[in-house]
Each structure stands twice: as structure tokens, then as C-alpha cells.
CSV table of N, CA and C and ligand atoms in Angstrom, one decimal:
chain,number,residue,atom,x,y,z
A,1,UNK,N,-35.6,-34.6,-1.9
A,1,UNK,CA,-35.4,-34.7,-0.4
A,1,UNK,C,-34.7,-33.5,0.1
A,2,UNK,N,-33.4,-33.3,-0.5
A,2,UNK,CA,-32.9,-32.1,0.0
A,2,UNK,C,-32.4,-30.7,-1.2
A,3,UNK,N,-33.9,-30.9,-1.6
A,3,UNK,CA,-34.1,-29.8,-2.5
A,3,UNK,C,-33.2,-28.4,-1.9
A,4,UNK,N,-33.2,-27.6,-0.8
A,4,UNK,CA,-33.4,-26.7,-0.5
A,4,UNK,C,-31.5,-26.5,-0.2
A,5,UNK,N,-31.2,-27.5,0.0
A,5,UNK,CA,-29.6,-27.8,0.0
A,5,UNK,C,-28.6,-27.4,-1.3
A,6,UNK,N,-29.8,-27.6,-2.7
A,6,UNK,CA,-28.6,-28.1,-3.5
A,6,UNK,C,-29.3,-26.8,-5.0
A,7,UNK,N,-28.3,-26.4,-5.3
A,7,UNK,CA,-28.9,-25.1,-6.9
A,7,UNK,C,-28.6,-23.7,-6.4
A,8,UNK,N,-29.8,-23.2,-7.4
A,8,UNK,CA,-30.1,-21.9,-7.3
A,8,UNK,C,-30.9,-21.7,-5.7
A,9,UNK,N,-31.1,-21.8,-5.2
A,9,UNK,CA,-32.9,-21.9,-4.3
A,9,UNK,C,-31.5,-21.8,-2.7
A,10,UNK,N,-30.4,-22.3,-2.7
A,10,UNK,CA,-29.4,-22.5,-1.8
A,10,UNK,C,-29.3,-20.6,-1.2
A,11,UNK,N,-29.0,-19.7,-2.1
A,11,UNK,CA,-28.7,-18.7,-1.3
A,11,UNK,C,-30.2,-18.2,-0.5
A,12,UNK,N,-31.1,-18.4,-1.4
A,12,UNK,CA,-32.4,-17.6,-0.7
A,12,UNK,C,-32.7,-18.8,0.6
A,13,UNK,N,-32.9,-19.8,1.0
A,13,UNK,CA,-32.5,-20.5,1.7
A,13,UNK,C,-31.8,-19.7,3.0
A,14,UNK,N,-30.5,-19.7,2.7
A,14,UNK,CA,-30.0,-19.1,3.8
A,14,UNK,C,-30.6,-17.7,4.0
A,15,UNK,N,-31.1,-17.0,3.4
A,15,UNK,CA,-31.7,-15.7,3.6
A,15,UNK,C,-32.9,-16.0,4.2
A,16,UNK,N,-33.7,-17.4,4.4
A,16,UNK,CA,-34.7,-17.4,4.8
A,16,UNK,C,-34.3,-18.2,6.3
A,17,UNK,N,-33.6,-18.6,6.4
A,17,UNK,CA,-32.9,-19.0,7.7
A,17,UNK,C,-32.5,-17.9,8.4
A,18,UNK,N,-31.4,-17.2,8.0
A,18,UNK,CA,-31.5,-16.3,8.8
A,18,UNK,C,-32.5,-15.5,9.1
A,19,UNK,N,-33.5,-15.1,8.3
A,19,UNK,CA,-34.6,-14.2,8.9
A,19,UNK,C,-35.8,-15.1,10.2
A,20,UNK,N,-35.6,-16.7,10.0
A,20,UNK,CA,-35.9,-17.6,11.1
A,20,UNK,C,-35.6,-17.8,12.1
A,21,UNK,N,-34.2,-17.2,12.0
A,21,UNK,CA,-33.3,-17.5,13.4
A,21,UNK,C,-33.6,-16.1,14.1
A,22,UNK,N,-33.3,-14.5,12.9
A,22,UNK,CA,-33.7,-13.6,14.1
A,22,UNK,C,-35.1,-13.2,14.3
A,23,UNK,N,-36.3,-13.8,13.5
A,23,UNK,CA,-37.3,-13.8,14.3
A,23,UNK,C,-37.4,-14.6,15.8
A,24,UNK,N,-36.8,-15.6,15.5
A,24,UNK,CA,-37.1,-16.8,16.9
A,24,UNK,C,-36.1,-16.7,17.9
A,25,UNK,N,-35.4,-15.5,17.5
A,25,UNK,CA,-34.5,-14.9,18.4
A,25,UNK,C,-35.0,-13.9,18.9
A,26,UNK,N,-35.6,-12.7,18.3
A,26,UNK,CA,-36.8,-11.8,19.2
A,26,UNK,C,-37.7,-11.9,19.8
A,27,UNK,N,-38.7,-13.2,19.3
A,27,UNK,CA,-40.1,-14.0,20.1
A,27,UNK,C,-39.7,-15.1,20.2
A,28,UNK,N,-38.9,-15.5,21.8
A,28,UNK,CA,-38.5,-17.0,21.6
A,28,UNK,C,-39.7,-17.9,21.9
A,29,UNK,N,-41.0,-17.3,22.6
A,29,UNK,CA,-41.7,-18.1,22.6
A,29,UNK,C,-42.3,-18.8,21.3
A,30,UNK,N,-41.7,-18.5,19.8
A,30,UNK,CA,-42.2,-18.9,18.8
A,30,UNK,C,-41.5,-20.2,18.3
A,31,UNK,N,-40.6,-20.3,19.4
A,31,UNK,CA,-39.7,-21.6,19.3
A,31,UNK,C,-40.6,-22.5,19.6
A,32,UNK,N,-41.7,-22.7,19.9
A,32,UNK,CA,-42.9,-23.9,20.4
A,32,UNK,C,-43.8,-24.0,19.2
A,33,UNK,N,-43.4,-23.2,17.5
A,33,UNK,CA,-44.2,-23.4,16.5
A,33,UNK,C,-43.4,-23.6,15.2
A,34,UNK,N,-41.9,-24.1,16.1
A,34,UNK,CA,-41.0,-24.2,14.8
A,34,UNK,C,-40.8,-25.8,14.4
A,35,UNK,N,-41.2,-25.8,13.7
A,35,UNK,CA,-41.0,-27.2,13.0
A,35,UNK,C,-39.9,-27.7,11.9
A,36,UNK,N,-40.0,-29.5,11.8
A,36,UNK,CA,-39.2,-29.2,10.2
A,36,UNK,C,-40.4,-30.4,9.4
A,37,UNK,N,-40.0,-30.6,8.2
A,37,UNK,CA,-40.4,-31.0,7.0
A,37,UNK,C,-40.5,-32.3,7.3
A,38,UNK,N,-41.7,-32.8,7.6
A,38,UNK,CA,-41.2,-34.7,7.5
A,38,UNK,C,-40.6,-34.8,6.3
A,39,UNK,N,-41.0,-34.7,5.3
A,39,UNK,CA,-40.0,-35.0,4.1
A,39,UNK,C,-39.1,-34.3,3.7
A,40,UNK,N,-39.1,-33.1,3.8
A,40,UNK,CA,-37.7,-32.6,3.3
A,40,UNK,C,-36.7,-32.0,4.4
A,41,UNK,N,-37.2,-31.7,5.7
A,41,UNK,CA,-36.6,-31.7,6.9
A,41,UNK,C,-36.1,-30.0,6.8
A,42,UNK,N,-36.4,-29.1,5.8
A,42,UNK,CA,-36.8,-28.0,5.8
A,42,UNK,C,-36.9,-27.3,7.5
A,43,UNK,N,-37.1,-26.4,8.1
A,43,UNK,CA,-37.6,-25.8,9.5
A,43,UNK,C,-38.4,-24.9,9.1
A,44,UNK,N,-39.6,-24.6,9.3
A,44,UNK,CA,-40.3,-23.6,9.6
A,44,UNK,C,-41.4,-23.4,10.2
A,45,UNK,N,-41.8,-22.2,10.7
A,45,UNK,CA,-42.9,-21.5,11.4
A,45,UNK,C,-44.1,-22.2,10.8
A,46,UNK,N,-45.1,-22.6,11.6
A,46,UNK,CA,-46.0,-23.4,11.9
A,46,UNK,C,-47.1,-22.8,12.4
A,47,UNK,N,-48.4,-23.4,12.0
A,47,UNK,CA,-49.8,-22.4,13.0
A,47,UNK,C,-49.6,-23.0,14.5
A,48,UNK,N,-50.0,-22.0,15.5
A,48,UNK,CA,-50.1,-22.4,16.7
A,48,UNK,C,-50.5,-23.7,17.5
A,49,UNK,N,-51.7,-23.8,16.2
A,49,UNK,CA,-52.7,-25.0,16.5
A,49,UNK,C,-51.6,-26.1,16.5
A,50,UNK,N,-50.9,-26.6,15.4
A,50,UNK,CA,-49.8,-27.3,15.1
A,50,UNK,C,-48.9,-27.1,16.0
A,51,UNK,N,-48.7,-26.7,16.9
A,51,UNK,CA,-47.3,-26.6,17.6
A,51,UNK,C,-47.2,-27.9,18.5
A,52,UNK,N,-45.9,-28.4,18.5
A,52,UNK,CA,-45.3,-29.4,18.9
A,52,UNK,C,-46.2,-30.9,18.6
A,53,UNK,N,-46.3,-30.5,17.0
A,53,UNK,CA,-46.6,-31.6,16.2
A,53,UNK,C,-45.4,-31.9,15.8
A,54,UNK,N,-45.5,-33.3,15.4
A,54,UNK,CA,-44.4,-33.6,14.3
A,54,UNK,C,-44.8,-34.7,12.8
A,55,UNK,N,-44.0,-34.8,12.3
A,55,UNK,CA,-44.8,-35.0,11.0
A,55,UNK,C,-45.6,-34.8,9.8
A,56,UNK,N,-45.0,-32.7,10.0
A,56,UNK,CA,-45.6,-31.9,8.9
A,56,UNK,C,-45.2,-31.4,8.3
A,57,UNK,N,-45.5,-31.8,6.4
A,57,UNK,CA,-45.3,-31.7,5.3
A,57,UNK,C,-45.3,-29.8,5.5
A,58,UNK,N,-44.0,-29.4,4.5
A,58,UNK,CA,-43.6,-28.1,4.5
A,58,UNK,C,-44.4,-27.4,3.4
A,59,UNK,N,-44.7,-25.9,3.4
A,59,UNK,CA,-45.4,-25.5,2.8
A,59,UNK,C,-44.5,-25.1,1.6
A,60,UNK,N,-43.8,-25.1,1.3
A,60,UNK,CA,-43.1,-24.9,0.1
A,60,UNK,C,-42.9,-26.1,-0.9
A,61,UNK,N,-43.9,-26.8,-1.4
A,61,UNK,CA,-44.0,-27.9,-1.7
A,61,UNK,C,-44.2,-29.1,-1.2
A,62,UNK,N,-43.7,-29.9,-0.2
A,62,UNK,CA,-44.1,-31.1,0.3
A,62,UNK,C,-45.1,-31.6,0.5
A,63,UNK,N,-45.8,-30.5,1.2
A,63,UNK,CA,-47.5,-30.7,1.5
A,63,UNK,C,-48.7,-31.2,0.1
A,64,UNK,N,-48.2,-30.0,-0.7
A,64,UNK,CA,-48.8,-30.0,-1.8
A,64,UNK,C,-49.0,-31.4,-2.5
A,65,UNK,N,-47.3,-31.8,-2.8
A,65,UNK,CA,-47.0,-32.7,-3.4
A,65,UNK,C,-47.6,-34.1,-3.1
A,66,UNK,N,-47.5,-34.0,-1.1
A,66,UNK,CA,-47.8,-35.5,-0.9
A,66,UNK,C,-49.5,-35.5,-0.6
A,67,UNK,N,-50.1,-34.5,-0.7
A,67,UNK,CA,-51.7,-34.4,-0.7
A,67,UNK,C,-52.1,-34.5,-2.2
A,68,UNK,N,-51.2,-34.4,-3.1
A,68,UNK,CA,-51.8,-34.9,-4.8
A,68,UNK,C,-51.5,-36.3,-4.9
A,69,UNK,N,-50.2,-36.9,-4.0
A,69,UNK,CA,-49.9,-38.3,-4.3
A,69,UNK,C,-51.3,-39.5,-3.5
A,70,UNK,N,-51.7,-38.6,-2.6
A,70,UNK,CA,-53.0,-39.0,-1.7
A,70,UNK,C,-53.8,-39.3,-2.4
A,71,UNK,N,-54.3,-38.0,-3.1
A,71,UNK,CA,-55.5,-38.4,-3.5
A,71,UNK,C,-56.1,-39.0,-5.0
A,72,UNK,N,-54.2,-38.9,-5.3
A,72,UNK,CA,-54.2,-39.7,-6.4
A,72,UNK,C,-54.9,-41.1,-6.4
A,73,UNK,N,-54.4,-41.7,-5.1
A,73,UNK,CA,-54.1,-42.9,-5.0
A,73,UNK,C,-55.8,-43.3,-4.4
A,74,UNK,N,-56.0,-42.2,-3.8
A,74,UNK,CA,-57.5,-42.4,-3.6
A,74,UNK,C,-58.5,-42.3,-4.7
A,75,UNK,N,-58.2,-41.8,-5.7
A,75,UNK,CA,-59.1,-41.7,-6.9
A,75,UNK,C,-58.7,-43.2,-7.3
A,76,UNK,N,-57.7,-43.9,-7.6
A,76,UNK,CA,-57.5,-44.8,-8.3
A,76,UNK,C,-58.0,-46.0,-7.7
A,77,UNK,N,-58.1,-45.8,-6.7
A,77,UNK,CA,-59.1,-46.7,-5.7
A,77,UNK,C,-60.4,-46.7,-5.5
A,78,UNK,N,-61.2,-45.5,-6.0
A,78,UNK,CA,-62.4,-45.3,-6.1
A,78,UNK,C,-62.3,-45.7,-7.5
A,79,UNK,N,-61.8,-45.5,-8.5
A,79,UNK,CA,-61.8,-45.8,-10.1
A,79,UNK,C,-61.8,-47.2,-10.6
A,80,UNK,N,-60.8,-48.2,-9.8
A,80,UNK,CA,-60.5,-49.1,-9.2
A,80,UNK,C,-60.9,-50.4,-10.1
A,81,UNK,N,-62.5,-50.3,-9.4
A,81,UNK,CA,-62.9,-51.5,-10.6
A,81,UNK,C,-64.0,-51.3,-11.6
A,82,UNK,N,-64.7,-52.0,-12.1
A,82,UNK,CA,-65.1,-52.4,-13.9
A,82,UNK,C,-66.2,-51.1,-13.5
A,83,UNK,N,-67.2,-51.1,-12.7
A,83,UNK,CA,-68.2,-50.1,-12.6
A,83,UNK,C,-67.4,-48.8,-12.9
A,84,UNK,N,-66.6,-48.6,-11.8
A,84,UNK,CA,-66.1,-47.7,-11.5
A,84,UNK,C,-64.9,-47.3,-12.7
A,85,UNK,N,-64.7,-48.1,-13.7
A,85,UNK,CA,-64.0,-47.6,-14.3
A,85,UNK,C,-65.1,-47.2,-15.8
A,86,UNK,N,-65.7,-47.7,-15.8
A,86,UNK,CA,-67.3,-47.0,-17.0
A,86,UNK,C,-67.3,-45.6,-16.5
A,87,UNK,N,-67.6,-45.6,-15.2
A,87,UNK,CA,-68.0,-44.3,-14.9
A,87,UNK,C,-66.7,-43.4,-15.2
A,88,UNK,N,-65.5,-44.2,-14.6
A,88,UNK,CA,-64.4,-43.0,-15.3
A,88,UNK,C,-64.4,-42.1,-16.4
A,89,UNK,N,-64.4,-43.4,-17.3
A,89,UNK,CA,-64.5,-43.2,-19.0
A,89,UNK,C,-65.7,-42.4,-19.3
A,90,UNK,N,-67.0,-42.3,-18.9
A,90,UNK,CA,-68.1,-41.5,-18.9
A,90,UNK,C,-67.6,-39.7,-18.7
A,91,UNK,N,-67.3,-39.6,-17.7
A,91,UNK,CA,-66.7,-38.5,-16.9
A,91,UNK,C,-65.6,-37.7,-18.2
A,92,UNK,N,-64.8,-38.5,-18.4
A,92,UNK,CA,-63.5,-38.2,-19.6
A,92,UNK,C,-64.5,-38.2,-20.9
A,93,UNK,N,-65.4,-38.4,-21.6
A,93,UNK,CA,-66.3,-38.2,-22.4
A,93,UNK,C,-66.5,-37.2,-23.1
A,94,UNK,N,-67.4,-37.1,-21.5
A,94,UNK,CA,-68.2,-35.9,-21.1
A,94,UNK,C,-66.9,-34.2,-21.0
A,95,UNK,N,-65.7,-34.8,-20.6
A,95,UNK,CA,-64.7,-33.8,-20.3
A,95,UNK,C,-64.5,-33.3,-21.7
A,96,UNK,N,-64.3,-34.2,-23.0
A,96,UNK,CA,-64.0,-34.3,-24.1
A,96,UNK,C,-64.7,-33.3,-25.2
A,97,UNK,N,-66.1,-33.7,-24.7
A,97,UNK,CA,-66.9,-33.6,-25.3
A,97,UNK,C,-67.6,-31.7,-25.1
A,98,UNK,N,-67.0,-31.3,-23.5
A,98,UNK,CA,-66.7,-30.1,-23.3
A,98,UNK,C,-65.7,-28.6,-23.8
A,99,UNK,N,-64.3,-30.0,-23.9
A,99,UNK,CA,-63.5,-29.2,-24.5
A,99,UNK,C,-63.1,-29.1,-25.7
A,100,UNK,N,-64.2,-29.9,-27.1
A,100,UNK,CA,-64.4,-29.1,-28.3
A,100,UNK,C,-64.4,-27.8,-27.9
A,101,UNK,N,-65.9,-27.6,-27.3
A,101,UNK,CA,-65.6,-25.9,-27.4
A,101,UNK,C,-64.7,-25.1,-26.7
A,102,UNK,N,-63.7,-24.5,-27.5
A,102,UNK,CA,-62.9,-23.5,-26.7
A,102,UNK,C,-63.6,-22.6,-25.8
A,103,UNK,N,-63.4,-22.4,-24.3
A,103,UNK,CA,-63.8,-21.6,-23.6
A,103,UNK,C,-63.2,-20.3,-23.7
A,104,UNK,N,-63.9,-18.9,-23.6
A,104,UNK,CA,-63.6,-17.6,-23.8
A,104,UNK,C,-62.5,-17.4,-22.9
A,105,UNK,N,-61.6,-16.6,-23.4
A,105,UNK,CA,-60.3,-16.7,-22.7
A,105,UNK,C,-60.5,-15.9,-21.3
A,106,UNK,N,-59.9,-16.3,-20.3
A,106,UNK,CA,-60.2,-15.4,-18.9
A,106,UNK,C,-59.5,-14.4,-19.5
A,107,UNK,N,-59.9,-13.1,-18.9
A,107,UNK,CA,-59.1,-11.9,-18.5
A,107,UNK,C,-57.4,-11.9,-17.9
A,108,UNK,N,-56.7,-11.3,-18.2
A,108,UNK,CA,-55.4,-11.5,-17.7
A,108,UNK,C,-55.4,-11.3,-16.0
A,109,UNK,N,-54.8,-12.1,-15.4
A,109,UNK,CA,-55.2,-12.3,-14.1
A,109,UNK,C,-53.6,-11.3,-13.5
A,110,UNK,N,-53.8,-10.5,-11.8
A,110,UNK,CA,-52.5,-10.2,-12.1
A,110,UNK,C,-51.6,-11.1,-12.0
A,111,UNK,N,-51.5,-11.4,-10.4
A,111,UNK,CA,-50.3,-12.4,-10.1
A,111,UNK,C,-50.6,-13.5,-9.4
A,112,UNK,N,-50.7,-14.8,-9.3
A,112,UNK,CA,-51.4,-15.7,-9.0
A,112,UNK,C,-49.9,-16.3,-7.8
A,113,UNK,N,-50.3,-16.0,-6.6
A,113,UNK,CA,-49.7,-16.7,-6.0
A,113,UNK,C,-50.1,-18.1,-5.3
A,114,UNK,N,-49.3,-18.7,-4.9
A,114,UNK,CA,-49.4,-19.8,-4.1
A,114,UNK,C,-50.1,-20.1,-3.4
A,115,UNK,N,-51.1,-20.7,-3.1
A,115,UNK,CA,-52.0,-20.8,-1.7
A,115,UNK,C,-51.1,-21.1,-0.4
A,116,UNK,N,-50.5,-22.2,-0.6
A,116,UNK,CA,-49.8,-23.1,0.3
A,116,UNK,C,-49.3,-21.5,1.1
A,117,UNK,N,-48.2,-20.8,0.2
A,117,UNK,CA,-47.4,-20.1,0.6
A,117,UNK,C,-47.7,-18.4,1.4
A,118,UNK,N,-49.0,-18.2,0.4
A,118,UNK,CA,-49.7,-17.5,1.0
A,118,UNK,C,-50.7,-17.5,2.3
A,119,UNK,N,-50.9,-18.8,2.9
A,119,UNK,CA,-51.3,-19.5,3.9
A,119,UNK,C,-50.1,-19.5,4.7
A,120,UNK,N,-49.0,-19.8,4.5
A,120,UNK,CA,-47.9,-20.1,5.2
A,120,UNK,C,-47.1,-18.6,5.7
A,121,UNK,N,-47.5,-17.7,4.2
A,121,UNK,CA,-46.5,-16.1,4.9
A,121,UNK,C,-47.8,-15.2,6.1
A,122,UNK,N,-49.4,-15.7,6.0
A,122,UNK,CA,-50.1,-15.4,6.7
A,122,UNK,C,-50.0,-16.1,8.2
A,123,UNK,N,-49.7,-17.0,8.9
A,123,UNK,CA,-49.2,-17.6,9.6
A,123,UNK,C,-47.9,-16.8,10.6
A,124,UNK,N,-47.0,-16.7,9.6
A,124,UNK,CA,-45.9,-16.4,9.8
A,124,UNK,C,-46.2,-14.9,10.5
A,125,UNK,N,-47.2,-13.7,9.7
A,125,UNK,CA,-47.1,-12.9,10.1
A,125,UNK,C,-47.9,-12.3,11.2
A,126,UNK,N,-49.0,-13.1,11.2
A,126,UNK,CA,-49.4,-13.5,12.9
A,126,UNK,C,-49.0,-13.5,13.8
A,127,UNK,N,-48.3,-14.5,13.4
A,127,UNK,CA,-47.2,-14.7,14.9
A,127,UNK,C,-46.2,-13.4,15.0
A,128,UNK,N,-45.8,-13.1,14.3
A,128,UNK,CA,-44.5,-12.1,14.2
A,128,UNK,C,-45.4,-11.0,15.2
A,129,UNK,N,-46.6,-10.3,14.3
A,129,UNK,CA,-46.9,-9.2,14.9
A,129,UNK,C,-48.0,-9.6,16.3
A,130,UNK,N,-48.4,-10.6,16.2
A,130,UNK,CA,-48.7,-10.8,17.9
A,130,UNK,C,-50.6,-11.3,17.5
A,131,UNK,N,-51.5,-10.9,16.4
A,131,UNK,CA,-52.9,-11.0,16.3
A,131,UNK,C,-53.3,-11.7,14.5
A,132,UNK,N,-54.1,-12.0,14.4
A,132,UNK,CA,-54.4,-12.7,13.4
A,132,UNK,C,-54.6,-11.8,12.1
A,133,UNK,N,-53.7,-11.9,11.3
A,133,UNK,CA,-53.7,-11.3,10.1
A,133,UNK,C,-54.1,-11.7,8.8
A,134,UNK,N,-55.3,-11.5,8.2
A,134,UNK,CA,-55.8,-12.0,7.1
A,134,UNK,C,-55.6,-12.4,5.8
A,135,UNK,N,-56.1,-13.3,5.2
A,135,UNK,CA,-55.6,-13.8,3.8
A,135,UNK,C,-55.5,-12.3,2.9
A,136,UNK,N,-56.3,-11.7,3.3
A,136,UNK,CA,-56.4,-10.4,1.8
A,136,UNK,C,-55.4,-9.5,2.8
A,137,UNK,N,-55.3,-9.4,3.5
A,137,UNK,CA,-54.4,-8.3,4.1
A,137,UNK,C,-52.8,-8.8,3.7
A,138,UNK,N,-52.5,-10.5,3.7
A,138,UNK,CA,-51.8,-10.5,3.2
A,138,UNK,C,-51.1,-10.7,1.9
A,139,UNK,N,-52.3,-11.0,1.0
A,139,UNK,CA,-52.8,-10.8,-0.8
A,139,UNK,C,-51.9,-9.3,-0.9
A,140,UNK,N,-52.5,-8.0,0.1
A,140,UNK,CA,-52.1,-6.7,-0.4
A,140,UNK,C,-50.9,-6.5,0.0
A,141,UNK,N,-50.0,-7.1,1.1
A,141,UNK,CA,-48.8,-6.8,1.6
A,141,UNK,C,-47.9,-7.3,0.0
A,142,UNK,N,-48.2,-8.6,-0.5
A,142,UNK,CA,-47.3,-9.5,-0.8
A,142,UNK,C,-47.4,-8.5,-2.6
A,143,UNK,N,-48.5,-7.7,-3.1
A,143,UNK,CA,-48.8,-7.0,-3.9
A,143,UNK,C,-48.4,-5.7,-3.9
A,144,UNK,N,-48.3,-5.2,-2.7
A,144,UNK,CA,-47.0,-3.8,-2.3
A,144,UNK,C,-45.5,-4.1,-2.5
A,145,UNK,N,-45.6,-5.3,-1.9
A,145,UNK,CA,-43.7,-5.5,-2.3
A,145,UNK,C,-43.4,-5.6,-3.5
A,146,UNK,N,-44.2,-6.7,-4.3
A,146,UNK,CA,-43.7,-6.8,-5.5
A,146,UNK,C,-43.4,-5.7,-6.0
A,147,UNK,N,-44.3,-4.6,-6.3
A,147,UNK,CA,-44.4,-3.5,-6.8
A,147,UNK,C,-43.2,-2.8,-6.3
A,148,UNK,N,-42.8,-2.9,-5.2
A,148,UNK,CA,-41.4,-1.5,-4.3
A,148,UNK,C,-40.7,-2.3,-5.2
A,149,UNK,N,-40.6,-3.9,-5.0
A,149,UNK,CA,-39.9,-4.3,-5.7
A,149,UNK,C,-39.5,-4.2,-7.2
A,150,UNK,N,-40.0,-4.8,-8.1
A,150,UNK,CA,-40.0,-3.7,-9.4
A,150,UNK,C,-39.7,-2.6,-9.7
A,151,UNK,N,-39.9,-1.3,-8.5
A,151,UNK,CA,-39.3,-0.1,-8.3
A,151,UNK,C,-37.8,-0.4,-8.3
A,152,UNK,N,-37.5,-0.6,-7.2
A,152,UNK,CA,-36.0,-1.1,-6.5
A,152,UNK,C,-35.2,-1.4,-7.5
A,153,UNK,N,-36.0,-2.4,-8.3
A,153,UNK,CA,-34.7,-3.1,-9.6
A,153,UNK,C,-35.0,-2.4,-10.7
A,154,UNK,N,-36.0,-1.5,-11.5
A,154,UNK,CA,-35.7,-0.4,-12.2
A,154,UNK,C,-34.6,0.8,-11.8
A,155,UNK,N,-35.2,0.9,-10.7
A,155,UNK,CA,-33.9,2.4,-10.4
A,155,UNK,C,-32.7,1.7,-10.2
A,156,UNK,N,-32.0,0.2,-9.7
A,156,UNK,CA,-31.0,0.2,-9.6
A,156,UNK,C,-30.4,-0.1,-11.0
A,157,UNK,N,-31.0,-0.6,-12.4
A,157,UNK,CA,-31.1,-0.7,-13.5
A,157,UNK,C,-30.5,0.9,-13.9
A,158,UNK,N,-31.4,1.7,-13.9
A,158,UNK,CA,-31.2,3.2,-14.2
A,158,UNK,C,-30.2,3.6,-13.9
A,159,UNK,N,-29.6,3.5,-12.4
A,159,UNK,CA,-28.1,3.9,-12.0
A,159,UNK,C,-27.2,3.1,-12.5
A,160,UNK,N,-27.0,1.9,-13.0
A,160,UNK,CA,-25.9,0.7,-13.6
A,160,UNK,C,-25.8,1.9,-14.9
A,161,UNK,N,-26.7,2.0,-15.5
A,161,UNK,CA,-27.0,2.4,-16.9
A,161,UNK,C,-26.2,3.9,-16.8
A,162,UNK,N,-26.7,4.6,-15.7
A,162,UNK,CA,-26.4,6.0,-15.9
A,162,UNK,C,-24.9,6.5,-15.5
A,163,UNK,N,-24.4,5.3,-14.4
A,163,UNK,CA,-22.8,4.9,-14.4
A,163,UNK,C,-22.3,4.8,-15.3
A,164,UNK,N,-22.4,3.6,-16.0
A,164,UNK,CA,-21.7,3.2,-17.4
A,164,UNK,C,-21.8,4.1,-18.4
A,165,UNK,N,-23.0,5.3,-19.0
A,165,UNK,CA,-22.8,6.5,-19.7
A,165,UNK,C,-22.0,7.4,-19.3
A,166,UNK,N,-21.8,7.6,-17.9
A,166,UNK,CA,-20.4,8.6,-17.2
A,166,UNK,C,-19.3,7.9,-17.4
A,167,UNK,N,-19.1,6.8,-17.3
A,167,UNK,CA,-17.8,6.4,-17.6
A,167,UNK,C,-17.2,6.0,-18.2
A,168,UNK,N,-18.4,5.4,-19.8
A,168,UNK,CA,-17.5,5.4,-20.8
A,168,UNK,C,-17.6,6.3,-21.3
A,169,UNK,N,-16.0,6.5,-22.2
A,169,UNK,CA,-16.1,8.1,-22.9
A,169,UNK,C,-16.9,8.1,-24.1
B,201,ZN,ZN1,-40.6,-30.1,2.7
């Protein structure tokens, strides 16, 4: 419930609040797309379309979560009874019966992010910059940072390192 309150996840949290508050502090008209979490009560920036909705599942898991408990519950309803459960068992067989054979290993993939979240930081950056910003445009943003990133923490790596050779004797 109040995941985002309690651990590790607590400082970045408030780093992501504050960068919430001084966006919606620069575009206050984005205060008419700020939402929170039916379930976790979370706040965040929302699609337009959704604005001054309430009772939407946060993209940092909630949504996810409670659309697998959905359709869990809808498969098991469709599965349900005696026909419907033959056919299950048919299907699982047939699944079974596929995964004797080992499938050829995929290629190493690079970095597999989130849909939810990558839907959610494309959103976000729409609104920020004013026009509709695309899924692969923001695939290449989120694939630039990591990389500065990885930069950033090697070189600050290399100066801890190159400190501590100056200073011990
Ligand atoms: Zn939530």
C-alpha cells in the first residue's frame, strides 16, 4: 500500500517529488493532470486525456499489478468449468509438448525497460516540453542517460581511486 513510504525506494521518492513539485511549479497548468494512486496514493503526472479522473492505478506498478489480478480472474472464469477446463489442460499439453524443445537462445537484448514506465516518462515529457513526444524518441533519451550515466559513475570511481593513491603513502 505504502510501498513508496517505507526502504530503499524512500530517498528516490522524494527526488521524484521534488522534481513534481518544481515541474508543477513552472507549468501550473499541469496541476489539472496531477493525480494520485487509487491504490497506493502515490501523485503523479497523468495523460491529458485522464485529467481530472480519479481512480487511476499508478504506473509504477499498481496498474500492472491490478490488470494481471483482472485478468487473472477473468481467465479463471473463462476456464471455469468442465469444458472449459479440458480445453485448459489441452492448451498446457500442447505448451508442454512445445517446451521439450529448447528454443534457440535470443540474442542478448540491450536493456529492457518497462512499458508502463516508459509510457509514463513519455507522458511526462510531453507535457513538460509543450508537444507530443514519441515512444522511440523516448527509448533514445532513456538510452543516452543511462550511458552519461555509467560515464558519471566510472569517472567519479576513477577520482575516489585516484584520491586514495595520493593520499595513501
Ligand atoms: Zn500505485
Amino acid at each position: 500500500m505504502d510501498w513508496y513510504r517505507r526502504g530503499v525506494v524512500v530517498a528516490l521518492v522524494l527526488e521524484y517529488y521534488q522534481l513534481l513539485r518544481s515541474v508543477v511549479r513552472a507549468k501550473p497548468h499541469l496541476r489539472a493532470c496531477l493525480t494520485r494512486c487509487r491504490h497506493c496514493r502515490i501523485f503523479f503526472l497523468t495523460d491529458p486525456r485522464n485529467a481530472g479522473r480519479h481512480g487511476l492505478g499508478c504506473p509504477f506498478g499498481c496498474r500492472e499489478a491490478h490488470r494481471k489480478a483482472a485478468s487473472a480472474q477473468r481467465s479463471s472464469a473463462y476456464y471455469g468449468d468442465a469444458p472449459g477446463r479440458q480445453k485448459k489442460r489441452l492448451i498446457n499439453q500442447r505448451r508442454s509438448a512445445k517446451a521439450a524443445v529448447p528454443p534457440p537462445a535470443p540474442p542478448p537484448r540491450p536493456v529492457q525497460w518497462n512499458p508502463e514506465i516508459v509510457e509514463h516518462v513519455r507522458v511526462v515529457t510531453s507535457l513538460i516540453e509543450g508537444w507530443r513526444v514519441s515512444r522511440d524518441q523516448v527509448l533514445a533519451m532513456l538510452a543516452k542517460n543511462l550511458r552519461q550515466h555509467s560515464i558519471c559513475r566510472c569517472r567519479q570511481i576513477d577520482q575516489t581511486v585516484a584520491w586514495l593513491n595520493k593520499e595513501t603513502p
